[in-house]
XYZ file of N, CA, C and O in Angstrom:
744
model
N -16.590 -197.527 12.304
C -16.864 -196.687 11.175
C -16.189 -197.243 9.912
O -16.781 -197.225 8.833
N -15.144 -197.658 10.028
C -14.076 -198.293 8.580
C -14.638 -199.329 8.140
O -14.573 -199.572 6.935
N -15.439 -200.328 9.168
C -16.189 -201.539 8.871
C -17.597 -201.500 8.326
O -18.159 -202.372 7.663
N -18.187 -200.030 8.827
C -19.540 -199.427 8.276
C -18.977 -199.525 6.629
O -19.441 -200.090 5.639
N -18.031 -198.882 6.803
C -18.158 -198.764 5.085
C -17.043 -199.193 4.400
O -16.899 -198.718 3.273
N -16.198 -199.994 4.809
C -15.685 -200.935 4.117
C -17.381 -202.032 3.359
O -17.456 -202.348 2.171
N -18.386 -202.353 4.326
C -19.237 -203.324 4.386
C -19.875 -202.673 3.235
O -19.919 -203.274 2.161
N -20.388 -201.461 3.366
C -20.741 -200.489 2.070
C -20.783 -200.636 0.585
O -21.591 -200.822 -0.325
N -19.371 -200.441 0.818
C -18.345 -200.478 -0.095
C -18.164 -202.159 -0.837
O -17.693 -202.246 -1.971
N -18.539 -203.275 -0.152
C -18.230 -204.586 -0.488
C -16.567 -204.158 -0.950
O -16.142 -204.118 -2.104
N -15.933 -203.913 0.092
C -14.790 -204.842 0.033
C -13.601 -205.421 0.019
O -12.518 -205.276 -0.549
N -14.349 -206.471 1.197
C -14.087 -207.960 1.070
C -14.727 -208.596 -0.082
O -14.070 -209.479 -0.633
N -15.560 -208.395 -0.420
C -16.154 -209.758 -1.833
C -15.686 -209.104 -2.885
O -16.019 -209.727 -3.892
N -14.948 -207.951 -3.206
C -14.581 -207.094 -3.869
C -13.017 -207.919 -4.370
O -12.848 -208.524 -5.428
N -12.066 -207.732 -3.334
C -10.857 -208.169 -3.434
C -10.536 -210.032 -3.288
O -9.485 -210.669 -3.220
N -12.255 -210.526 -3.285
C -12.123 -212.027 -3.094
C -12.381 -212.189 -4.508
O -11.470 -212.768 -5.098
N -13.297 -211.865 -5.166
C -13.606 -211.735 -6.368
C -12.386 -211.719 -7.499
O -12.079 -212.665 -8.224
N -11.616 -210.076 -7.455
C -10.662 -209.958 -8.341
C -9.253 -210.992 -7.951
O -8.346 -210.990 -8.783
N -9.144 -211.577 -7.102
C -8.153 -211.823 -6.945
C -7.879 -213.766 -7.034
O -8.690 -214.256 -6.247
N -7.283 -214.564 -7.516
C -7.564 -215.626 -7.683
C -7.048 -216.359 -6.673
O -5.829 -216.455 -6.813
N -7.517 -217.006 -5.562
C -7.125 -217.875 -4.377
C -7.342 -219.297 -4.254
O -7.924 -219.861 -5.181
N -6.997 -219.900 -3.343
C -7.779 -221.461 -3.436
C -8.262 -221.627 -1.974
O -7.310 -221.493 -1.205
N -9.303 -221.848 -1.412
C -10.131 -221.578 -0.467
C -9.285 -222.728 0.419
O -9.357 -222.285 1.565
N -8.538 -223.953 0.466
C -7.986 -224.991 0.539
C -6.352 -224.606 0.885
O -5.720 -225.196 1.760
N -5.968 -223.863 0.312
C -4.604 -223.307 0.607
C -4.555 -221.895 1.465
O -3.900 -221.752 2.497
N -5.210 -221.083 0.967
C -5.822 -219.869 2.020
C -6.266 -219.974 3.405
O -7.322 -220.576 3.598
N -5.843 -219.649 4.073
C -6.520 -220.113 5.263
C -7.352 -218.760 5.841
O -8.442 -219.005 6.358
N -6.881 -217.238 5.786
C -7.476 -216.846 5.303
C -8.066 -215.731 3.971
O -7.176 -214.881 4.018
N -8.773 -215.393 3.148
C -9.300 -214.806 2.321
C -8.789 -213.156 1.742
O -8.889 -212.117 2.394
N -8.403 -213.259 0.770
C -7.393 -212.017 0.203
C -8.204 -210.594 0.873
O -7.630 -209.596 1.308
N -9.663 -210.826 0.812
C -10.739 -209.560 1.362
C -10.615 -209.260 2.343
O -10.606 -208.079 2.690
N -10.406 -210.764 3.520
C -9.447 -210.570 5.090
C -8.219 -209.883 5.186
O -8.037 -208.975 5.997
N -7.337 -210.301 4.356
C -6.306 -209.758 4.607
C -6.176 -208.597 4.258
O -5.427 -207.788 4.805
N -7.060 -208.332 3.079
C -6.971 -206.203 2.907
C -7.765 -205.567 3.919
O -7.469 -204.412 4.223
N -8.420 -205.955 4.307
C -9.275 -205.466 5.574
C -8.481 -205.436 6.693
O -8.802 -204.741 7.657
N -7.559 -206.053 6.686
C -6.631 -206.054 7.730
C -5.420 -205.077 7.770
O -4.882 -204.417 8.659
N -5.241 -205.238 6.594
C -4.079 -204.149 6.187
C -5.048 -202.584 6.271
O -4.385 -201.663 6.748
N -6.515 -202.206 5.865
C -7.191 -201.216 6.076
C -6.757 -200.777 7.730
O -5.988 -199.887 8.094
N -7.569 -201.771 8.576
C -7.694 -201.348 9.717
C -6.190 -201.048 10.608
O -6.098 -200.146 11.441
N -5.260 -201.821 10.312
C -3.676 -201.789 11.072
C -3.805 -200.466 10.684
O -3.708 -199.634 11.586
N -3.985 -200.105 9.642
C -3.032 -198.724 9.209
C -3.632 -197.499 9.613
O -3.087 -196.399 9.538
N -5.234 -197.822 10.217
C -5.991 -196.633 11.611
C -5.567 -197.195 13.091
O -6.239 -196.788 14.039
N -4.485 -198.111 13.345
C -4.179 -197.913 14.797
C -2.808 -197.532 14.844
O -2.155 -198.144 15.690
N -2.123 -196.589 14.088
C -0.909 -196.495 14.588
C -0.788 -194.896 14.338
O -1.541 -194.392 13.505
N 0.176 -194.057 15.066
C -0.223 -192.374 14.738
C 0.420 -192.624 13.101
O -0.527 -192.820 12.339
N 1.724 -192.666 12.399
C 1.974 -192.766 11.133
C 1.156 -193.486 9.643
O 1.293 -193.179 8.458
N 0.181 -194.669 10.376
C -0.726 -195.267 9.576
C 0.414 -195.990 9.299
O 0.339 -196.024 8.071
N 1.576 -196.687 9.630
C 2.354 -197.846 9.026
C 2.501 -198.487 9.457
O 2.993 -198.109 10.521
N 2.357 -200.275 9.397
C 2.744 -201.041 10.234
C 3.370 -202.071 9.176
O 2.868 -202.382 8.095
N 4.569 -202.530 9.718
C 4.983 -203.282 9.167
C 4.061 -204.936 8.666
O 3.284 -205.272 9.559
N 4.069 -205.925 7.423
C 2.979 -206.889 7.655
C 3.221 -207.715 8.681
O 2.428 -207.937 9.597
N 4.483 -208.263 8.538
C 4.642 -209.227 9.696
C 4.546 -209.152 11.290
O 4.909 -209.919 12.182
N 3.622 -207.358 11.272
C 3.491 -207.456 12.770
C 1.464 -206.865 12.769
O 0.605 -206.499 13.572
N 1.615 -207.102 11.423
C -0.556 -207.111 11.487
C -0.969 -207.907 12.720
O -1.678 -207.374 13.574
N -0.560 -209.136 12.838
C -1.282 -209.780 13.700
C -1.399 -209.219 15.401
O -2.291 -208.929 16.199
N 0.105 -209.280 15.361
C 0.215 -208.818 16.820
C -0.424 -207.435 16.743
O -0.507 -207.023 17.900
N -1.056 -206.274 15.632
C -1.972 -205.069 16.291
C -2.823 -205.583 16.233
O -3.540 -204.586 16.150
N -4.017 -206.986 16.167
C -5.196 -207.022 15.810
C -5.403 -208.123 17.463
O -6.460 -208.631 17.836
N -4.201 -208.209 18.087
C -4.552 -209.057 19.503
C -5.390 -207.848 20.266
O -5.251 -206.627 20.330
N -6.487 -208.966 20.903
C -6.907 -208.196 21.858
C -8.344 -207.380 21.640
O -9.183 -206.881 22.389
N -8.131 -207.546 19.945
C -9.783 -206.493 19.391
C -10.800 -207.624 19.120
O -10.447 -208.757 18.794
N -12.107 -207.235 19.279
C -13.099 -208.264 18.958
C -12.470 -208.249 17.247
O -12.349 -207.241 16.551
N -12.010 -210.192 16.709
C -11.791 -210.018 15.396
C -13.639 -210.372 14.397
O -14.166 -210.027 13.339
N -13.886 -210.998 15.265
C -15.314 -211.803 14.850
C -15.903 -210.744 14.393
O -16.419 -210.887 13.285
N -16.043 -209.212 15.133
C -16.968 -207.755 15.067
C -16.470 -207.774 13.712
O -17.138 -208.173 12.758
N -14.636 -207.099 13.598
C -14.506 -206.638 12.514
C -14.376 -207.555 11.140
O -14.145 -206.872 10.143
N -14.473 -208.831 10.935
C -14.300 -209.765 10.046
C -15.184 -210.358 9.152
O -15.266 -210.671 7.965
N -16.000 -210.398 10.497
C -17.823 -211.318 10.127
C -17.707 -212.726 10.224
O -18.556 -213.526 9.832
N -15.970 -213.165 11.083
C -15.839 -214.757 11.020
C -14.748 -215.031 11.864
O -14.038 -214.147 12.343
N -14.597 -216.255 12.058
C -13.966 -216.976 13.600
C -12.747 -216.706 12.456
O -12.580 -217.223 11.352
N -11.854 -215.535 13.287
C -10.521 -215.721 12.897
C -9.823 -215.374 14.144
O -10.445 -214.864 15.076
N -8.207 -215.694 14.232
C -7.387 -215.523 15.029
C -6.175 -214.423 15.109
O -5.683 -214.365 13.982
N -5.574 -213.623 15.906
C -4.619 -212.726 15.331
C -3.397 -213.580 15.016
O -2.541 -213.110 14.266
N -3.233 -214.952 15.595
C -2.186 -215.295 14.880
C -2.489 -216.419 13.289
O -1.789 -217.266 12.734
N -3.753 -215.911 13.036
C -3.950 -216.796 11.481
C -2.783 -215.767 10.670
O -2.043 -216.244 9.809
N -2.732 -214.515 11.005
C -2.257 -213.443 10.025
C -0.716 -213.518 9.840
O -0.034 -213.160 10.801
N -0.306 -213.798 9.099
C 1.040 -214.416 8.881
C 1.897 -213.849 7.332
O 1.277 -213.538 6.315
N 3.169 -213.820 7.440
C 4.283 -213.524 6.082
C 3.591 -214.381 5.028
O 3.078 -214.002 3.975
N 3.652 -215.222 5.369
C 3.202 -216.526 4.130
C 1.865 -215.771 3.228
O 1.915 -215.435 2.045
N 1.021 -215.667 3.899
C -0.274 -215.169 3.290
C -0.409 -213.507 3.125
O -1.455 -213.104 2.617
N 0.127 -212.983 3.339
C 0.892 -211.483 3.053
C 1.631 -211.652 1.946
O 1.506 -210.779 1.087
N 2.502 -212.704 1.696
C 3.205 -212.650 0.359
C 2.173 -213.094 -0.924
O 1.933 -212.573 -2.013
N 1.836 -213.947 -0.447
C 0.584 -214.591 -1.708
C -0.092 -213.464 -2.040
O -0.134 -213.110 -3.218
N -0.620 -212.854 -1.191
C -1.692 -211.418 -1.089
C -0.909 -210.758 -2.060
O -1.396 -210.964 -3.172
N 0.205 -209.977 -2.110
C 0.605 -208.985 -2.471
C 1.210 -209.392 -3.824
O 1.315 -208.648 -4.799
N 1.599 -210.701 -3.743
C 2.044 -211.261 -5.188
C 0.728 -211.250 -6.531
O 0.918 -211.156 -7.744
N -0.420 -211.364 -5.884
C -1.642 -211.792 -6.471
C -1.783 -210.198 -6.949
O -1.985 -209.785 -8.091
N -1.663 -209.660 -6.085
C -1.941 -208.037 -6.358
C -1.400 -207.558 -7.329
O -2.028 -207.171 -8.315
N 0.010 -207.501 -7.193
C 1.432 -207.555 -8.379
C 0.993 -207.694 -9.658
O 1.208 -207.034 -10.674
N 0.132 -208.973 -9.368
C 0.025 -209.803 -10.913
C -1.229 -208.735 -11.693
O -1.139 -208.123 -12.757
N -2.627 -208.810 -10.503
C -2.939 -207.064 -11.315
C -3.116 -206.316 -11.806
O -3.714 -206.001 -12.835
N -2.128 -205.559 -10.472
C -1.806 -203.756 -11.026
C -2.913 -203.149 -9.993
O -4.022 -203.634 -9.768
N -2.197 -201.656 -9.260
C -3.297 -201.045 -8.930
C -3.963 -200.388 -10.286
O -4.931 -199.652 -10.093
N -3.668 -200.527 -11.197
C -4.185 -199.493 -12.648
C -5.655 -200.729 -12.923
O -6.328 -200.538 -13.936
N -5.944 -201.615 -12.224
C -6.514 -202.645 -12.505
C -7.594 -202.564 -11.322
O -8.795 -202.795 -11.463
N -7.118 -202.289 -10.436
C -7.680 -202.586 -8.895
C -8.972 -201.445 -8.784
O -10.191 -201.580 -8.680
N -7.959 -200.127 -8.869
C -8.228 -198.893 -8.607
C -10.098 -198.604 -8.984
O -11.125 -198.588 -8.305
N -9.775 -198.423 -10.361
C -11.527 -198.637 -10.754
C -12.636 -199.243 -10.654
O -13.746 -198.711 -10.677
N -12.417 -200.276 -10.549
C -13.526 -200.654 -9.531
C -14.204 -200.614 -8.235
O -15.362 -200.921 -7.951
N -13.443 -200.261 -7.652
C -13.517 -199.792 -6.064
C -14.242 -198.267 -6.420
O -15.262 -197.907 -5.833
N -13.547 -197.407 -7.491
C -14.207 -196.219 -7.508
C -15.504 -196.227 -8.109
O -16.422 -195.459 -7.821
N -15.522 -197.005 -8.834
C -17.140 -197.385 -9.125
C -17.850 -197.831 -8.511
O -19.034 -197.778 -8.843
N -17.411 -198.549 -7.200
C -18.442 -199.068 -6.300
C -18.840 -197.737 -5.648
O -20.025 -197.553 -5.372
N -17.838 -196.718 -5.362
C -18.354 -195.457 -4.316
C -18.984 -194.468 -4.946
O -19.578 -193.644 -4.251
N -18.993 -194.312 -6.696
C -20.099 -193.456 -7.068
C -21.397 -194.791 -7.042
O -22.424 -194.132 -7.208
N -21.605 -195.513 -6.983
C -22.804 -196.362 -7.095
C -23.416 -196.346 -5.251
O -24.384 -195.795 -4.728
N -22.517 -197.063 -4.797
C -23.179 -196.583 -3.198
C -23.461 -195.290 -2.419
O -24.280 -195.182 -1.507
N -22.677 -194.339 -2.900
C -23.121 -192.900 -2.407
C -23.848 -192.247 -3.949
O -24.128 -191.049 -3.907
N -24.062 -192.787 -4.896
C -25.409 -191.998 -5.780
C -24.005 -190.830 -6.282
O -24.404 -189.686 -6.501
N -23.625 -190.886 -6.327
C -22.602 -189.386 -6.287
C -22.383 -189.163 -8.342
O -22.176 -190.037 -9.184
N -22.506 -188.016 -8.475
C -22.356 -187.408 -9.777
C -20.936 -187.210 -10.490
O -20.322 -186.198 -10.151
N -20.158 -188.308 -11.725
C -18.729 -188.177 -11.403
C -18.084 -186.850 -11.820
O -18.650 -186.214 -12.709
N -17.043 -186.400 -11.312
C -16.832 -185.100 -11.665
C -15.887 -184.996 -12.759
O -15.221 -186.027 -12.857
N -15.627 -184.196 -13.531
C -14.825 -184.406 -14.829
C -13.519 -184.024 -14.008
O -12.665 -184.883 -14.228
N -13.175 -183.290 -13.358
C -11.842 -182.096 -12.697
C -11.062 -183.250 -12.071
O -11.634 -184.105 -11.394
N -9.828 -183.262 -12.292
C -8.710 -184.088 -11.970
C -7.654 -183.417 -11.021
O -7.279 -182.279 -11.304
N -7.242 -183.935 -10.114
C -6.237 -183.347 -9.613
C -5.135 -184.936 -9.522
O -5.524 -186.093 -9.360
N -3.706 -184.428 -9.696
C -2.932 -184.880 -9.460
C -1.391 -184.925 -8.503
O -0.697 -183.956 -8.810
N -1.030 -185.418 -7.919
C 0.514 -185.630 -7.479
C 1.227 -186.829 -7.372
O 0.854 -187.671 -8.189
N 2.278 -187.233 -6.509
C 3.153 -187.556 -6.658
C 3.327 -187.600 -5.214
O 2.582 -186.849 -4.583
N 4.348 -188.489 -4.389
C 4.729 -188.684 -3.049
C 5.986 -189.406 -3.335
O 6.246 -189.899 -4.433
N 6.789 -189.447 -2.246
C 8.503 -190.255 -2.607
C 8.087 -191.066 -1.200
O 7.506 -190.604 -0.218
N 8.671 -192.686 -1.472
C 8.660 -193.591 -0.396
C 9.698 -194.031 0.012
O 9.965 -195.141 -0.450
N 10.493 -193.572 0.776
C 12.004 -194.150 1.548
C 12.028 -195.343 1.565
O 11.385 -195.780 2.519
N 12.768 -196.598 0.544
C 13.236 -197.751 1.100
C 14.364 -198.329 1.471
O 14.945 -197.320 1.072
N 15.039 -198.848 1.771
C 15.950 -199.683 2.924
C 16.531 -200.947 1.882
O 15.919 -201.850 1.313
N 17.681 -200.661 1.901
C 18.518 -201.844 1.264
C 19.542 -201.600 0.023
O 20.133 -200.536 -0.158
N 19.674 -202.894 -0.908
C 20.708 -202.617 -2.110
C 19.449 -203.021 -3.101
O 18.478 -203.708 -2.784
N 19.674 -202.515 -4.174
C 19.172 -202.283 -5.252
C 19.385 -202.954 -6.546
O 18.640 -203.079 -7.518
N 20.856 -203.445 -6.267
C 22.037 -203.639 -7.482
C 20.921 -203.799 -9.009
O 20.998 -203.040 -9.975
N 19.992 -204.902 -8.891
C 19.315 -205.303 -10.198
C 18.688 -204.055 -11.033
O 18.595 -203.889 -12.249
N 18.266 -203.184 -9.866
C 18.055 -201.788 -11.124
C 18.394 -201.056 -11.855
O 17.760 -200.314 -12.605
N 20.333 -201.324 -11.567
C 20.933 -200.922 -12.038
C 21.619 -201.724 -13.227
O 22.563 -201.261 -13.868
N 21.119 -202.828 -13.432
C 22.004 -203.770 -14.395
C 21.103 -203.273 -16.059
O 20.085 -202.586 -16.138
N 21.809 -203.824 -17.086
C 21.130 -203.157 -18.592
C 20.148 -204.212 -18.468
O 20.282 -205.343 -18.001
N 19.233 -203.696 -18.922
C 17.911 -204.467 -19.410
C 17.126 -204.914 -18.387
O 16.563 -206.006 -18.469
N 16.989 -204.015 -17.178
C 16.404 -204.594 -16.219
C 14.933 -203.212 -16.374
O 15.050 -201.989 -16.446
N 13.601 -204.122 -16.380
C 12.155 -203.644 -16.607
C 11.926 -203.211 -15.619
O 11.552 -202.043 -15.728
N 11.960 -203.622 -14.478
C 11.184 -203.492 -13.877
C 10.920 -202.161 -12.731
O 11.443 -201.179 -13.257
N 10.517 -201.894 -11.833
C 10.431 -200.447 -10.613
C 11.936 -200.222 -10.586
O 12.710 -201.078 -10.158
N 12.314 -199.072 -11.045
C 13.525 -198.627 -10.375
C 13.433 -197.527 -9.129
O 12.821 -196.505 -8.818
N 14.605 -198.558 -8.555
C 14.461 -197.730 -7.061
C 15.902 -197.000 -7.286
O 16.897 -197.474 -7.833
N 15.758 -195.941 -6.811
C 16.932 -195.194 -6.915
C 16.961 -194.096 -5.915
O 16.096 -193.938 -5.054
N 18.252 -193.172 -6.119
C 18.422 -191.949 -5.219
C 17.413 -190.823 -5.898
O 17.186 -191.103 -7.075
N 16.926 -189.934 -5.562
C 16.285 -188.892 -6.283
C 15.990 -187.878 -5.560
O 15.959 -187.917 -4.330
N 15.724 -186.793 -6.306
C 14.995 -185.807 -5.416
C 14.146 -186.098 -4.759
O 13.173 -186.530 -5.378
N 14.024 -186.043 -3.337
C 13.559 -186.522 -2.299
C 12.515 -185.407 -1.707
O 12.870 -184.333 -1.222
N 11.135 -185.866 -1.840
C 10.205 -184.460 -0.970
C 10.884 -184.473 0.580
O 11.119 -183.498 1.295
N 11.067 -185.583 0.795
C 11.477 -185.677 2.751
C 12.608 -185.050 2.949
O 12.994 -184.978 4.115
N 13.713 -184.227 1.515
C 14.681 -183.858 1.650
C 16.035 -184.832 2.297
O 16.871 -184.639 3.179
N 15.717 -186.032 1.279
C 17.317 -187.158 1.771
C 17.378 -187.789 0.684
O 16.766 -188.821 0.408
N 18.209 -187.126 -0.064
C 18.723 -187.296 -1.262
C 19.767 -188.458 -1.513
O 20.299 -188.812 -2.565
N 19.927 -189.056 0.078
C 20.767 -190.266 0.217
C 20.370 -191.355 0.133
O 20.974 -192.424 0.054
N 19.168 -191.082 0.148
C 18.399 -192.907 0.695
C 17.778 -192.602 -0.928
O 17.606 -191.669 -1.712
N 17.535 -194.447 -0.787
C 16.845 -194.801 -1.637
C 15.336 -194.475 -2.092
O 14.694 -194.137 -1.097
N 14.572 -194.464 -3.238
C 12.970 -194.456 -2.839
C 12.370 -194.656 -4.052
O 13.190 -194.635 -4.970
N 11.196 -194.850 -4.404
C 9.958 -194.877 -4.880
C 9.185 -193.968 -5.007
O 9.295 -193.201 -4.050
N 8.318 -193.602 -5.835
C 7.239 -192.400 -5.673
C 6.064 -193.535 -5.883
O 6.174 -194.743 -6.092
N 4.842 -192.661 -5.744
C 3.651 -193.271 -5.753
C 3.037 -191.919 -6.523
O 3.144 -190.811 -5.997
N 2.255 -192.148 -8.071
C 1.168 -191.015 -8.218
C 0.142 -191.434 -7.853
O -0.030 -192.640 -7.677
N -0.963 -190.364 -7.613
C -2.673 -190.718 -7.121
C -3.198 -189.355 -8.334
O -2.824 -188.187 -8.225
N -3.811 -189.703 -9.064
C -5.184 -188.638 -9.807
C -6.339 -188.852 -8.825
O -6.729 -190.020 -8.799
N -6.977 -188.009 -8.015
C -8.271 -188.180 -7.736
C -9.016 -187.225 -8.948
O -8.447 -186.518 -9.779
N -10.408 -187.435 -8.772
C -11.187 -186.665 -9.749
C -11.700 -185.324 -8.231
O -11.306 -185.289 -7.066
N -12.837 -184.280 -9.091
C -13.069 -183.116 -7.904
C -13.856 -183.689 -6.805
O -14.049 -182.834 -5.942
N -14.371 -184.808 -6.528
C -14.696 -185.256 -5.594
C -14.405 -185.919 -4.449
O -15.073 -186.263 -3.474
N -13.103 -186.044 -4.813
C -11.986 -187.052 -4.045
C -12.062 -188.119 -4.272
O -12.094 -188.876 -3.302
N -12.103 -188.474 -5.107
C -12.215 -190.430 -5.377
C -11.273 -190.169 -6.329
O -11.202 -189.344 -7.239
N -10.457 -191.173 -5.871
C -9.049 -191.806 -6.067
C -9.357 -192.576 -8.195
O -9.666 -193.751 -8.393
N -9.260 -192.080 -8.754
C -9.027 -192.788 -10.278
C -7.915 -192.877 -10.587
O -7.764 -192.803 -11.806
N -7.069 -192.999 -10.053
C -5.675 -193.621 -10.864
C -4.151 -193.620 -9.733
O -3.427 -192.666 -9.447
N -4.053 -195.225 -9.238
C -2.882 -195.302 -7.969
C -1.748 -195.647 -8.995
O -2.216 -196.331 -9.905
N -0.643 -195.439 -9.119
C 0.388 -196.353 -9.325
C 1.960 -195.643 -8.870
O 2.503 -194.562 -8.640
N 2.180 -196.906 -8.925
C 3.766 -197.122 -7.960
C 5.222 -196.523 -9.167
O 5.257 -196.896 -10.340
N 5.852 -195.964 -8.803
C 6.411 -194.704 -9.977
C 7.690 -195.188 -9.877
O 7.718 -195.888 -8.865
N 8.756 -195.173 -10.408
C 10.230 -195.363 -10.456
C 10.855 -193.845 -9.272
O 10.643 -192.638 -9.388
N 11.329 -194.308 -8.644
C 11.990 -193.685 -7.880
C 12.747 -192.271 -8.184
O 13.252 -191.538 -7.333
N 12.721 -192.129 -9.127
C 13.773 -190.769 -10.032
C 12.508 -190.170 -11.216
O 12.860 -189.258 -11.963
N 10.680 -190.861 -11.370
C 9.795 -189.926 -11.829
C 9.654 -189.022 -11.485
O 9.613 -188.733 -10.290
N 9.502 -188.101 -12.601
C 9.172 -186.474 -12.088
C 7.982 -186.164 -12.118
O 7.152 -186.940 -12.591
N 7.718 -185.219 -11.724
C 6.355 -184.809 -11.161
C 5.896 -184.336 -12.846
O 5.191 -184.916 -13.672
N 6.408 -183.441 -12.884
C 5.768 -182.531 -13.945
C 6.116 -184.135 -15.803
O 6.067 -183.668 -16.941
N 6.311 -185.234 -15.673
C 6.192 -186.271 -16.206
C 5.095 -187.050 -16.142
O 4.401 -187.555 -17.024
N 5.037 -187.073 -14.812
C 3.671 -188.445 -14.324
C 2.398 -186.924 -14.506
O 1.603 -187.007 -15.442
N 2.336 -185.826 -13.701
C 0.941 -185.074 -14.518
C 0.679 -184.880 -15.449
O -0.394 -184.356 -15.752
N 1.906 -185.364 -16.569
C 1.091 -185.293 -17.741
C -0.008 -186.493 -17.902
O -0.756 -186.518 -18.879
């Protein structure tokens, strides 16, 4: 079913397209590897799998069915997970996001809806931080914050999502760890 309409959806030629690779250094294709990251994240009950263990969930499944090409579970590797996600980085889901939603009012015919809904989610991460804390540092701050999971100790991230009234996703992005809700809905 994810491959019905991932295929739908185009995408793989979607994320081969936006994303700049070299067919020569790739071994395999940025559209593979999000397709991969799609499907890992319907075999586990939490939907999380760490990347460096994609490969080892994809042993054992016809890959040829879900791919459309002679690949291996151990092609799937850190190396090409980092390129992937660096390429992504470069971006933006604020970049990504819309087009994909334009492919799903165009393939389902669907009427867009003006009505917005919004939130906010907190993502627990693991480690030291120190650079977010130094002056003049731009970039994601990860910090302690009010925590929805209620652990005000650990570190984290938020993520906002706007869908519109139809459920299609118009607007992903990755939030500083200490954004507030009633900030990012505006």
């Amino acid at each position: 079913m994810i491959k019905h309409y991932a295929d739908r959806l185009g995408v793989v030629d979607y994320f081969n397209r936006i994303i700049e690779w070299d067919e020569k250094q790739w071994k395999l294709s940025p559209g593979i590897l999000a397709m991969s990251v799609i499907y890992t994240s319907f075999m586990v009950d939490d939907g999380r799998v760490p990347l460096y263990k994609i490969g080892d969930h994809l042993k054992g499944l016809d890959l040829f069915l879900l791919f459309d090409q002679p690949v291996r579970a151990e092609d799937f590797n850190d190396d090409l997970y980092s390129n992937f996600l660096d390429r992504l980085g470069e971006i933006g889901s604020m970049n990504i996001i819309p087009g994909l939603s334009t492919q799903v009012y165009q393939v389902f015919d669907m009427v867009q809806s003006q009505f917005l809904n919004s939130d906010t989610t907190t993502h627990m991460v693991y480690g030291e931080y120190a650079e977010c804390n130094e002056e003049g540092f731009t970039g994601l701050i990860i910090t302690k914050g009010h925590s929805k999971a209620h652990r005000p100790d650990l570190n984290q991230i938020k993520t906002g999502l706007i869908v519109d009234g139809n459920g299609v996703v118009i607007v992903a992005k990755v939030l500083d760890g200490n954004e507030s809700d009633s900030t990012w809905n505006l």
